[in-house]
Structure formats: C-alpha cells, structure tokens
C-alpha cells in the first residue's frame, strides 16, 4: 500500500531524513517511534505530500507521488494531527461533512448520513450539533478521526494523536484507533504510547536522526532491541 524508496529530505542544509526505505502492506499497522526531532513528522508528511521529498520515491497504492498525482495521493491518505485542527466555526457534523461535500461532491443528505454513522463508530452520536470548543480534547480528536474517515481513505496517518491530551482522555482515542486497526485499516502511527505500539502494531519503525535504525516486530523491539540507540531510548521511555 505504501512503498518508500530511498527517501531523503533536507530543509536547507539540514538533512532531516536519510535514505529511508520501507514498505507498508495493506492492513498493516506500523508504529513509528523515536526521539523528538528524529524526523517522524517529516516522514509522515512526505508520505502524503505535505512535504516534498528531496530525493527518493514514494508510491501510495501503486501511484508514484509527483506534483501531478498529489491530489490523488492525498485522497487516499487521511491524516490526524496532535492538535486536532477542527474548524471552530462549524458544528461537529459540518466538520465531518465539509470535505466530502466540497471536494467530492457528495450530496448533503448522504454526507450527513455517513457522518452520523462515523460519529456512532467513535462514540459521539450525541455531539453532532455541538461546536468543537464545547468538546474535551479526547472528543475533539475522535471527531478529527471521524472527519478523516469521511473521505474514505485507504491509509490513515496519525502524528502523535494523543500527545496533546490529558491522561484520562488518552484511552478513549487509542480505543478508537485500535478498533480502526482491527477493521483492517492500513495505519502509520507516530506515537509515544508504547503500550499501544506493543499491542496493536504489526511492525515498529524506530527512527533516530532521520534514519531507520530498527524495523522489527513489537516483541523483538521491546524485548531485544538490537541497537544501543534503541536500548537507550527504551530505557528513557519505559
Ligand atoms: P519529530 O516529529 O520526530 O519530532 P520532525 O520531523 O518534526 O521530528 O523534525 C525533524 C527535524 O526537521 C527537526 O530538526 C526540525 O527542526 C526540522 N524541521 C521540521 N520541519 C521543518 C520545516 N518545515 N522547516 C525547517 N526545518 C524543519
Ligand atoms: Mg513530530
């Protein structure tokens, strides 16, 4: 579903990603783990074309990412950010129906029907007519996930979706993500939630200084990290 071949990204003189090659199969859940500044967000942003690769190739569902295919690739990838990015002036339901109506030409009634289903999936059926500022962080993030799913992506990219949440709200968001993973969604998740990574991910990608330092199963990563860098990272976070 995603092929990344020798991806290198520079911001000016700063080389942020170096020769990343990896592949994500349909239905896989890949957790991207690594220290702050290691290039995790940039990696995700390159996959959906929010950042342009300096070198290398990104192929999403057999489409090579170029300027020409950017819109097509975007349509296949949903992205959820740390800070929700909901439209504050729109009710929850309108947040969810906005893109399908405006970019895909879905009829309002159909979009609303789908939005209600999605709200049910994320456990927020009663919030359709609420404005974002009346929601808790966990609720906002669940709306953001529903909004992303409304575009019917093939792949969901998550960039630290629980990092901005109060601790008691982390679980409700992780539970929605877990449910999505079990439904067969292809997911790439940047996270500091080691429990989630261990339990839900099929594969761990450990990044350090812009390079893939370990790529392995959760069991191997958490129990027998091979590199000193992964060992010292795990000592700090576990
Ligand atoms: P992480 O998500 O792992 O914390 P990032 O991908 O956000 O890491 O950042 C990796 C490096 O790239 C950092 O040194 C950061 O300062 C730099 N960087 C990220 N985005 C930009 C940008 N738009 N312009 C310049 N430098 C950037
Ligand atoms: Mg980041």
PDB file of C-alpha atoms and ligand atoms in Angstrom:
ATOM      1  CA  UNK A   1       0.000   0.000   0.000  1.00  0.00           C
ATOM      2  CA  UNK A   2       2.944   2.333   0.691  1.00  0.00           C
ATOM      3  CA  UNK A   3       6.420   1.994  -0.764  1.00  0.00           C
ATOM      4  CA  UNK A   4       9.112   4.378   0.339  1.00  0.00           C
ATOM      5  CA  UNK A   5      12.354   4.084  -1.615  1.00  0.00           C
ATOM      6  CA  UNK A   6      15.488   5.918  -0.537  1.00  0.00           C
ATOM      7  CA  UNK A   7      13.567   8.874   0.822  1.00  0.00           C
ATOM      8  CA  UNK A   8      15.817  11.773   1.729  1.00  0.00           C
ATOM      9  CA  UNK A   9      14.542  15.123   2.940  1.00  0.00           C
ATOM     10  CA  UNK A  10      16.516  18.282   3.512  1.00  0.00           C
ATOM     11  CA  UNK A  11      15.397  21.631   4.850  1.00  0.00           C
ATOM     12  CA  UNK A  12      18.159  23.871   3.514  1.00  0.00           C
ATOM     13  CA  UNK A  13      21.384  22.361   4.812  1.00  0.00           C
ATOM     14  CA  UNK A  14      19.586  20.326   7.442  1.00  0.00           C
ATOM     15  CA  UNK A  15      19.216  16.715   6.333  1.00  0.00           C
ATOM     16  CA  UNK A  16      16.224  15.510   8.277  1.00  0.00           C
ATOM     17  CA  UNK A  17      15.592  12.122   6.632  1.00  0.00           C
ATOM     18  CA  UNK A  18      18.315   9.951   5.162  1.00  0.00           C
ATOM     19  CA  UNK A  19      17.692   7.153   2.715  1.00  0.00           C
ATOM     20  CA  UNK A  20      14.553   5.722   4.223  1.00  0.00           C
ATOM     21  CA  UNK A  21      13.298   2.603   2.519  1.00  0.00           C
ATOM     22  CA  UNK A  22      10.296   0.761   3.825  1.00  0.00           C
ATOM     23  CA  UNK A  23       7.036  -0.766   2.792  1.00  0.00           C
ATOM     24  CA  UNK A  24       3.616  -0.897   4.406  1.00  0.00           C
ATOM     25  CA  UNK A  25       1.274  -3.632   3.274  1.00  0.00           C
ATOM     26  CA  UNK A  26      -2.494  -3.306   3.094  1.00  0.00           C
ATOM     27  CA  UNK A  27      -3.972  -3.692   6.567  1.00  0.00           C
ATOM     28  CA  UNK A  28      -0.650  -3.242   8.339  1.00  0.00           C
ATOM     29  CA  UNK A  29      -0.328  -1.069  11.393  1.00  0.00           C
ATOM     30  CA  UNK A  30       3.130   0.446  11.645  1.00  0.00           C
ATOM     31  CA  UNK A  31       4.167   2.385  14.736  1.00  0.00           C
ATOM     32  CA  UNK A  32       6.848   4.998  14.162  1.00  0.00           C
ATOM     33  CA  UNK A  33       8.836   5.596  17.304  1.00  0.00           C
ATOM     34  CA  UNK A  34      11.846   7.761  18.024  1.00  0.00           C
ATOM     35  CA  UNK A  35      13.212  10.714  19.929  1.00  0.00           C
ATOM     36  CA  UNK A  36      11.905  14.222  19.413  1.00  0.00           C
ATOM     37  CA  UNK A  37      13.420  15.755  16.284  1.00  0.00           C
ATOM     38  CA  UNK A  38      14.253  12.384  14.711  1.00  0.00           C
ATOM     39  CA  UNK A  39      12.105  13.132  11.651  1.00  0.00           C
ATOM     40  CA  UNK A  40       8.911  11.226  12.466  1.00  0.00           C
ATOM     41  CA  UNK A  41       6.503  14.016  11.481  1.00  0.00           C
ATOM     42  CA  UNK A  42       8.505  14.826   8.370  1.00  0.00           C
ATOM     43  CA  UNK A  43       8.367  11.175   7.362  1.00  0.00           C
ATOM     44  CA  UNK A  44       4.565  11.133   7.648  1.00  0.00           C
ATOM     45  CA  UNK A  45       4.251  14.464   5.874  1.00  0.00           C
ATOM     46  CA  UNK A  46       6.343  13.191   2.969  1.00  0.00           C
ATOM     47  CA  UNK A  47       4.072  10.171   2.562  1.00  0.00           C
ATOM     48  CA  UNK A  48       1.016  12.313   1.861  1.00  0.00           C
ATOM     49  CA  UNK A  49       2.902  15.043   0.049  1.00  0.00           C
ATOM     50  CA  UNK A  50       2.607  17.731   2.713  1.00  0.00           C
ATOM     51  CA  UNK A  51       6.398  17.898   2.349  1.00  0.00           C
ATOM     52  CA  UNK A  52       8.204  17.275  -0.902  1.00  0.00           C
ATOM     53  CA  UNK A  53      10.939  14.645  -0.865  1.00  0.00           C
ATOM     54  CA  UNK A  54      14.389  15.938  -1.711  1.00  0.00           C
ATOM     55  CA  UNK A  55      15.337  12.552  -3.133  1.00  0.00           C
ATOM     56  CA  UNK A  56      13.712   9.187  -3.442  1.00  0.00           C
ATOM     57  CA  UNK A  57      10.349   7.832  -4.308  1.00  0.00           C
ATOM     58  CA  UNK A  58       7.013   7.422  -2.579  1.00  0.00           C
ATOM     59  CA  UNK A  59       4.394   5.126  -4.028  1.00  0.00           C
ATOM     60  CA  UNK A  60       0.935   5.017  -2.494  1.00  0.00           C
ATOM     61  CA  UNK A  61      -1.420   2.313  -3.723  1.00  0.00           C
ATOM     62  CA  UNK A  62       0.618   1.976  -6.942  1.00  0.00           C
ATOM     63  CA  UNK A  63       0.624   5.711  -7.592  1.00  0.00           C
ATOM     64  CA  UNK A  64       4.019   7.388  -7.582  1.00  0.00           C
ATOM     65  CA  UNK A  65       3.788  10.676  -5.736  1.00  0.00           C
ATOM     66  CA  UNK A  66       4.512  13.623  -8.030  1.00  0.00           C
ATOM     67  CA  UNK A  67       3.117  17.103  -8.404  1.00  0.00           C
ATOM     68  CA  UNK A  68       0.597  15.671 -10.858  1.00  0.00           C
ATOM     69  CA  UNK A  69      -0.581  12.844  -8.610  1.00  0.00           C
ATOM     70  CA  UNK A  70      -0.531  14.840  -5.379  1.00  0.00           C
ATOM     71  CA  UNK A  71      -4.306  15.284  -5.196  1.00  0.00           C
ATOM     72  CA  UNK A  72      -4.885  11.609  -5.927  1.00  0.00           C
ATOM     73  CA  UNK A  73      -2.454  10.517  -3.219  1.00  0.00           C
ATOM     74  CA  UNK A  74      -3.980  12.951  -0.733  1.00  0.00           C
ATOM     75  CA  UNK A  75      -7.374  11.455  -1.395  1.00  0.00           C
ATOM     76  CA  UNK A  76      -6.071   8.046  -0.396  1.00  0.00           C
ATOM     77  CA  UNK A  77      -4.487   9.199   2.842  1.00  0.00           C
ATOM     78  CA  UNK A  78      -6.220  10.609   5.875  1.00  0.00           C
ATOM     79  CA  UNK A  79      -4.145  12.403   8.468  1.00  0.00           C
ATOM     80  CA  UNK A  80      -4.777  13.083  12.137  1.00  0.00           C
ATOM     81  CA  UNK A  81      -2.622  15.612  13.959  1.00  0.00           C
ATOM     82  CA  UNK A  82      -1.672  16.214  17.554  1.00  0.00           C
ATOM     83  CA  UNK A  83      -3.745  19.400  17.690  1.00  0.00           C
ATOM     84  CA  UNK A  84      -6.988  18.227  16.024  1.00  0.00           C
ATOM     85  CA  UNK A  85      -7.309  21.153  13.561  1.00  0.00           C
ATOM     86  CA  UNK A  86     -11.105  21.136  13.633  1.00  0.00           C
ATOM     87  CA  UNK A  87     -12.963  24.059  12.052  1.00  0.00           C
ATOM     88  CA  UNK A  88     -14.016  26.048  15.158  1.00  0.00           C
ATOM     89  CA  UNK A  89     -16.936  27.802  13.457  1.00  0.00           C
ATOM     90  CA  UNK A  90     -18.557  24.562  12.248  1.00  0.00           C
ATOM     91  CA  UNK A  91     -20.646  22.131  14.238  1.00  0.00           C
ATOM     92  CA  UNK A  92     -19.241  18.642  14.645  1.00  0.00           C
ATOM     93  CA  UNK A  93     -21.417  17.234  11.883  1.00  0.00           C
ATOM     94  CA  UNK A  94     -20.442  20.015   9.498  1.00  0.00           C
ATOM     95  CA  UNK A  95     -16.776  19.468  10.315  1.00  0.00           C
ATOM     96  CA  UNK A  96     -17.253  15.907   9.120  1.00  0.00           C
ATOM     97  CA  UNK A  97     -19.363  16.591   6.028  1.00  0.00           C
ATOM     98  CA  UNK A  98     -17.418  19.628   4.824  1.00  0.00           C
ATOM     99  CA  UNK A  99     -14.738  17.882   2.756  1.00  0.00           C
ATOM    100  CA  UNK A 100     -16.931  15.156   1.251  1.00  0.00           C
ATOM    101  CA  UNK A 101     -19.447  17.800   0.111  1.00  0.00           C
ATOM    102  CA  UNK A 102     -16.910  20.387  -1.062  1.00  0.00           C
ATOM    103  CA  UNK A 103     -14.235  18.189  -2.607  1.00  0.00           C
ATOM    104  CA  UNK A 104     -16.062  15.054  -3.616  1.00  0.00           C
ATOM    105  CA  UNK A 105     -19.463  16.479  -4.468  1.00  0.00           C
ATOM    106  CA  UNK A 106     -21.289  14.145  -2.094  1.00  0.00           C
ATOM    107  CA  UNK A 107     -24.927  15.185  -1.557  1.00  0.00           C
ATOM    108  CA  UNK A 108     -25.554  16.857   1.790  1.00  0.00           C
ATOM    109  CA  UNK A 109     -28.081  14.252   2.937  1.00  0.00           C
ATOM    110  CA  UNK A 110     -25.741  11.381   2.072  1.00  0.00           C
ATOM    111  CA  UNK A 111     -22.787  13.079   3.729  1.00  0.00           C
ATOM    112  CA  UNK A 112     -24.829  13.613   6.903  1.00  0.00           C
ATOM    113  CA  UNK A 113     -25.984  10.040   6.971  1.00  0.00           C
ATOM    114  CA  UNK A 114     -22.396   8.853   6.703  1.00  0.00           C
ATOM    115  CA  UNK A 115     -21.235  11.387   9.309  1.00  0.00           C
ATOM    116  CA  UNK A 116     -23.789  10.084  11.789  1.00  0.00           C
ATOM    117  CA  UNK A 117     -22.550   6.542  11.269  1.00  0.00           C
ATOM    118  CA  UNK A 118     -18.992   7.676  11.832  1.00  0.00           C
ATOM    119  CA  UNK A 119     -19.967   9.563  14.974  1.00  0.00           C
ATOM    120  CA  UNK A 120     -21.503   6.365  16.239  1.00  0.00           C
ATOM    121  CA  UNK A 121     -18.268   4.497  15.496  1.00  0.00           C
ATOM    122  CA  UNK A 122     -16.238   6.972  17.537  1.00  0.00           C
ATOM    123  CA  UNK A 123     -18.830   7.053  20.320  1.00  0.00           C
ATOM    124  CA  UNK A 124     -20.062  10.608  19.808  1.00  0.00           C
ATOM    125  CA  UNK A 125     -23.571  10.223  18.414  1.00  0.00           C
ATOM    126  CA  UNK A 126     -24.878  12.841  20.819  1.00  0.00           C
ATOM    127  CA  UNK A 127     -22.388  15.538  19.729  1.00  0.00           C
ATOM    128  CA  UNK A 128     -23.422  16.092  16.100  1.00  0.00           C
ATOM    129  CA  UNK A 129     -24.722  19.597  16.754  1.00  0.00           C
ATOM    130  CA  UNK A 130     -22.060  20.670  19.210  1.00  0.00           C
ATOM    131  CA  UNK A 131     -19.287  23.146  18.396  1.00  0.00           C
ATOM    132  CA  UNK A 132     -15.667  21.999  18.871  1.00  0.00           C
ATOM    133  CA  UNK A 133     -14.981  24.403  21.752  1.00  0.00           C
ATOM    134  CA  UNK A 134     -17.609  22.587  23.816  1.00  0.00           C
ATOM    135  CA  UNK A 135     -15.776  19.272  23.485  1.00  0.00           C
ATOM    136  CA  UNK A 136     -12.983  17.781  25.550  1.00  0.00           C
ATOM    137  CA  UNK A 137      -9.639  17.083  23.888  1.00  0.00           C
ATOM    138  CA  UNK A 138     -10.415  13.397  23.584  1.00  0.00           C
ATOM    139  CA  UNK A 139     -13.765  14.139  21.982  1.00  0.00           C
ATOM    140  CA  UNK A 140     -12.157  16.618  19.570  1.00  0.00           C
ATOM    141  CA  UNK A 141      -9.628  14.042  18.498  1.00  0.00           C
ATOM    142  CA  UNK A 142     -12.346  11.454  17.938  1.00  0.00           C
ATOM    143  CA  UNK A 143     -14.201  13.971  15.751  1.00  0.00           C
ATOM    144  CA  UNK A 144     -10.963  14.594  13.855  1.00  0.00           C
ATOM    145  CA  UNK A 145     -10.655  10.858  13.227  1.00  0.00           C
ATOM    146  CA  UNK A 146     -14.276  10.650  12.059  1.00  0.00           C
ATOM    147  CA  UNK A 147     -13.724  13.633   9.792  1.00  0.00           C
ATOM    148  CA  UNK A 148     -10.720  11.973   8.230  1.00  0.00           C
ATOM    149  CA  UNK A 149     -12.583   8.699   7.732  1.00  0.00           C
ATOM    150  CA  UNK A 150     -15.419  10.537   5.983  1.00  0.00           C
ATOM    151  CA  UNK A 151     -13.122  10.919   2.981  1.00  0.00           C
ATOM    152  CA  UNK A 152     -12.862   7.122   2.831  1.00  0.00           C
ATOM    153  CA  UNK A 153      -9.081   6.954   2.821  1.00  0.00           C
ATOM    154  CA  UNK A 154      -7.120   3.770   2.129  1.00  0.00           C
ATOM    155  CA  UNK A 155      -4.496   4.752   4.655  1.00  0.00           C
ATOM    156  CA  UNK A 156      -4.631   6.653   7.923  1.00  0.00           C
ATOM    157  CA  UNK A 157      -1.604   8.583   9.139  1.00  0.00           C
ATOM    158  CA  UNK A 158      -1.536   9.616  12.783  1.00  0.00           C
ATOM    159  CA  UNK A 159       1.003  12.108  14.142  1.00  0.00           C
ATOM    160  CA  UNK A 160       1.100  11.793  17.922  1.00  0.00           C
ATOM    161  CA  UNK A 161      -2.692  11.830  18.165  1.00  0.00           C
ATOM    162  CA  UNK A 162      -2.731  11.561  21.949  1.00  0.00           C
ATOM    163  CA  UNK A 163       0.236  13.757  22.870  1.00  0.00           C
ATOM    164  CA  UNK A 164      -1.845  16.866  23.493  1.00  0.00           C
ATOM    165  CA  UNK A 165      -4.455  15.102  25.611  1.00  0.00           C
ATOM    166  CA  UNK A 166      -4.937  14.971  29.330  1.00  0.00           C
ATOM    167  CA  UNK A 167      -4.009  11.495  30.537  1.00  0.00           C
ATOM    168  CA  UNK A 168      -7.579  10.430  31.257  1.00  0.00           C
ATOM    169  CA  UNK A 169      -8.535  11.039  27.620  1.00  0.00           C
ATOM    170  CA  UNK A 170      -5.784   9.053  26.000  1.00  0.00           C
ATOM    171  CA  UNK A 171      -7.540   5.712  26.258  1.00  0.00           C
ATOM    172  CA  UNK A 172     -10.755   6.744  24.507  1.00  0.00           C
ATOM    173  CA  UNK A 173      -8.751   7.869  21.483  1.00  0.00           C
ATOM    174  CA  UNK A 174      -6.477   4.829  21.473  1.00  0.00           C
ATOM    175  CA  UNK A 175      -9.559   2.602  21.699  1.00  0.00           C
ATOM    176  CA  UNK A 176     -10.993   4.195  18.544  1.00  0.00           C
ATOM    177  CA  UNK A 177      -7.646   3.692  16.796  1.00  0.00           C
ATOM    178  CA  UNK A 178      -7.491   0.102  17.961  1.00  0.00           C
ATOM    179  CA  UNK A 179     -10.970  -0.515  16.596  1.00  0.00           C
ATOM    180  CA  UNK A 180      -9.900   1.026  13.291  1.00  0.00           C
ATOM    181  CA  UNK A 181      -6.825  -1.191  13.187  1.00  0.00           C
ATOM    182  CA  UNK A 182      -8.948  -4.272  13.794  1.00  0.00           C
ATOM    183  CA  UNK A 183     -11.284  -3.217  10.983  1.00  0.00           C
ATOM    184  CA  UNK A 184      -8.332  -3.687   8.608  1.00  0.00           C
ATOM    185  CA  UNK A 185      -7.309  -0.085   8.032  1.00  0.00           C
ATOM    186  CA  UNK A 186      -3.734   0.466   6.908  1.00  0.00           C
ATOM    187  CA  UNK A 187      -2.209   2.755   9.519  1.00  0.00           C
ATOM    188  CA  UNK A 188       1.063   4.535  10.159  1.00  0.00           C
ATOM    189  CA  UNK A 189       1.088   5.891  13.685  1.00  0.00           C
ATOM    190  CA  UNK A 190       3.716   8.155  15.189  1.00  0.00           C
ATOM    191  CA  UNK A 191       3.299   7.636  18.894  1.00  0.00           C
ATOM    192  CA  UNK A 192       4.875   7.728  22.312  1.00  0.00           C
ATOM    193  CA  UNK A 193       2.266   5.297  23.586  1.00  0.00           C
ATOM    194  CA  UNK A 194       4.434   2.252  23.959  1.00  0.00           C
ATOM    195  CA  UNK A 195       1.527   0.122  25.174  1.00  0.00           C
ATOM    196  CA  UNK A 196      -0.402   0.859  22.000  1.00  0.00           C
ATOM    197  CA  UNK A 197       2.635   0.177  19.825  1.00  0.00           C
ATOM    198  CA  UNK A 198       3.300  -3.099  21.552  1.00  0.00           C
ATOM    199  CA  UNK A 199      -0.276  -4.275  21.488  1.00  0.00           C
ATOM    200  CA  UNK A 200      -1.641  -3.007  18.180  1.00  0.00           C
ATOM    201  CA  UNK A 201       1.261  -2.511  15.768  1.00  0.00           C
ATOM    202  CA  UNK A 202       2.373  -5.225  13.390  1.00  0.00           C
ATOM    203  CA  UNK A 203       5.711  -3.525  12.989  1.00  0.00           C
ATOM    204  CA  UNK A 204       7.839  -0.909  14.697  1.00  0.00           C
ATOM    205  CA  UNK A 205       9.908   1.601  12.778  1.00  0.00           C
ATOM    206  CA  UNK A 206      12.443   3.164  15.118  1.00  0.00           C
ATOM    207  CA  UNK A 207      13.854   6.417  13.755  1.00  0.00           C
ATOM    208  CA  UNK A 208      16.838   8.250  15.075  1.00  0.00           C
ATOM    209  CA  UNK A 209      18.463  11.276  13.448  1.00  0.00           C
ATOM    210  CA  UNK A 210      16.416  10.778  10.315  1.00  0.00           C
ATOM    211  CA  UNK A 211      17.335   7.171   9.675  1.00  0.00           C
ATOM    212  CA  UNK A 212      15.541   3.895  10.256  1.00  0.00           C
ATOM    213  CA  UNK A 213      17.636   2.355  12.993  1.00  0.00           C
ATOM    214  CA  UNK A 214      15.434  -0.657  13.690  1.00  0.00           C
ATOM    215  CA  UNK A 215      12.490  -2.099  11.818  1.00  0.00           C
ATOM    216  CA  UNK A 216      11.062  -5.120  13.505  1.00  0.00           C
ATOM    217  CA  UNK A 217       8.169  -6.692  15.379  1.00  0.00           C
ATOM    218  CA  UNK A 218       6.953  -5.128  18.613  1.00  0.00           C
ATOM    219  CA  UNK A 219       8.084  -8.194  20.528  1.00  0.00           C
ATOM    220  CA  UNK A 220      11.616  -8.001  19.183  1.00  0.00           C
ATOM    221  CA  UNK A 221      11.798  -4.242  19.588  1.00  0.00           C
ATOM    222  CA  UNK A 222      10.639  -4.115  23.183  1.00  0.00           C
ATOM    223  CA  UNK A 223      12.322  -7.294  24.388  1.00  0.00           C
ATOM    224  CA  UNK A 224      15.511  -7.489  22.341  1.00  0.00           C
ATOM    225  CA  UNK A 225      16.325  -4.086  20.835  1.00  0.00           C
ATOM    226  CA  UNK A 226      19.406  -4.622  18.710  1.00  0.00           C
ATOM    227  CA  UNK A 227      20.980  -1.216  18.692  1.00  0.00           C
ATOM    228  CA  UNK A 228      22.383   0.789  21.524  1.00  0.00           C
ATOM    229  CA  UNK A 229      20.297   3.745  20.354  1.00  0.00           C
ATOM    230  CA  UNK A 230      17.032   1.839  20.687  1.00  0.00           C
ATOM    231  CA  UNK A 231      18.098   0.425  24.030  1.00  0.00           C
ATOM    232  CA  UNK A 232      18.862   3.837  25.459  1.00  0.00           C
ATOM    233  CA  UNK A 233      15.619   5.280  24.039  1.00  0.00           C
ATOM    234  CA  UNK A 234      13.592   2.496  25.618  1.00  0.00           C
ATOM    235  CA  UNK A 235      15.336   2.944  28.953  1.00  0.00           C
ATOM    236  CA  UNK A 236      14.122   6.537  28.978  1.00  0.00           C
ATOM    237  CA  UNK A 237      10.523   5.917  27.975  1.00  0.00           C
ATOM    238  CA  UNK A 238       9.614   2.615  29.625  1.00  0.00           C
TER     239      UNK A 238
HETATM  240  P1  LIG B   1       9.823  14.638  15.078  1.00  0.00           P
HETATM  241  O1  LIG B   1       8.431  14.609  14.560  1.00  0.00           O
HETATM  242  O2  LIG B   1      10.469  13.299  15.152  1.00  0.00           O
HETATM  243  O3  LIG B   1       9.945  15.361  16.397  1.00  0.00           O
HETATM  244  P2  LIG B   1      10.296  16.455  12.873  1.00  0.00           P
HETATM  245  O4  LIG B   1      10.055  15.676  11.630  1.00  0.00           O
HETATM  246  O5  LIG B   1       9.234  17.367  13.325  1.00  0.00           O
HETATM  247  O6  LIG B   1      10.720  15.443  14.049  1.00  0.00           O
HETATM  248  O7  LIG B   1      11.603  17.316  12.711  1.00  0.00           O
HETATM  249  C1  LIG B   1      12.839  16.776  12.308  1.00  0.00           C
HETATM  250  C2  LIG B   1      13.812  17.911  12.036  1.00  0.00           C
HETATM  251  O8  LIG B   1      13.375  18.651  10.924  1.00  0.00           O
HETATM  252  C3  LIG B   1      13.958  18.916  13.178  1.00  0.00           C
HETATM  253  O9  LIG B   1      15.307  19.278  13.262  1.00  0.00           O
HETATM  254  C4  LIG B   1      13.120  20.079  12.727  1.00  0.00           C
HETATM  255  O10 LIG B   1      13.592  21.273  13.253  1.00  0.00           O
HETATM  256  C5  LIG B   1      13.272  20.030  11.229  1.00  0.00           C
HETATM  257  N1  LIG B   1      12.095  20.556  10.510  1.00  0.00           N
HETATM  258  C6  LIG B   1      10.849  20.016  10.527  1.00  0.00           C
HETATM  259  N2  LIG B   1      10.006  20.719   9.759  1.00  0.00           N
HETATM  260  C7  LIG B   1      10.737  21.747   9.243  1.00  0.00           C
HETATM  261  C8  LIG B   1      10.436  22.829   8.352  1.00  0.00           C
HETATM  262  N3  LIG B   1       9.208  22.991   7.824  1.00  0.00           N
HETATM  263  N4  LIG B   1      11.436  23.680   8.044  1.00  0.00           N
HETATM  264  C9  LIG B   1      12.689  23.509   8.533  1.00  0.00           C
HETATM  265  N5  LIG B   1      13.023  22.510   9.377  1.00  0.00           N
HETATM  266  C10 LIG B   1      12.078  21.638   9.728  1.00  0.00           C
HETATM  267 MG1  LIG B   2       6.652  15.224  15.363  1.00  0.00          MG
END
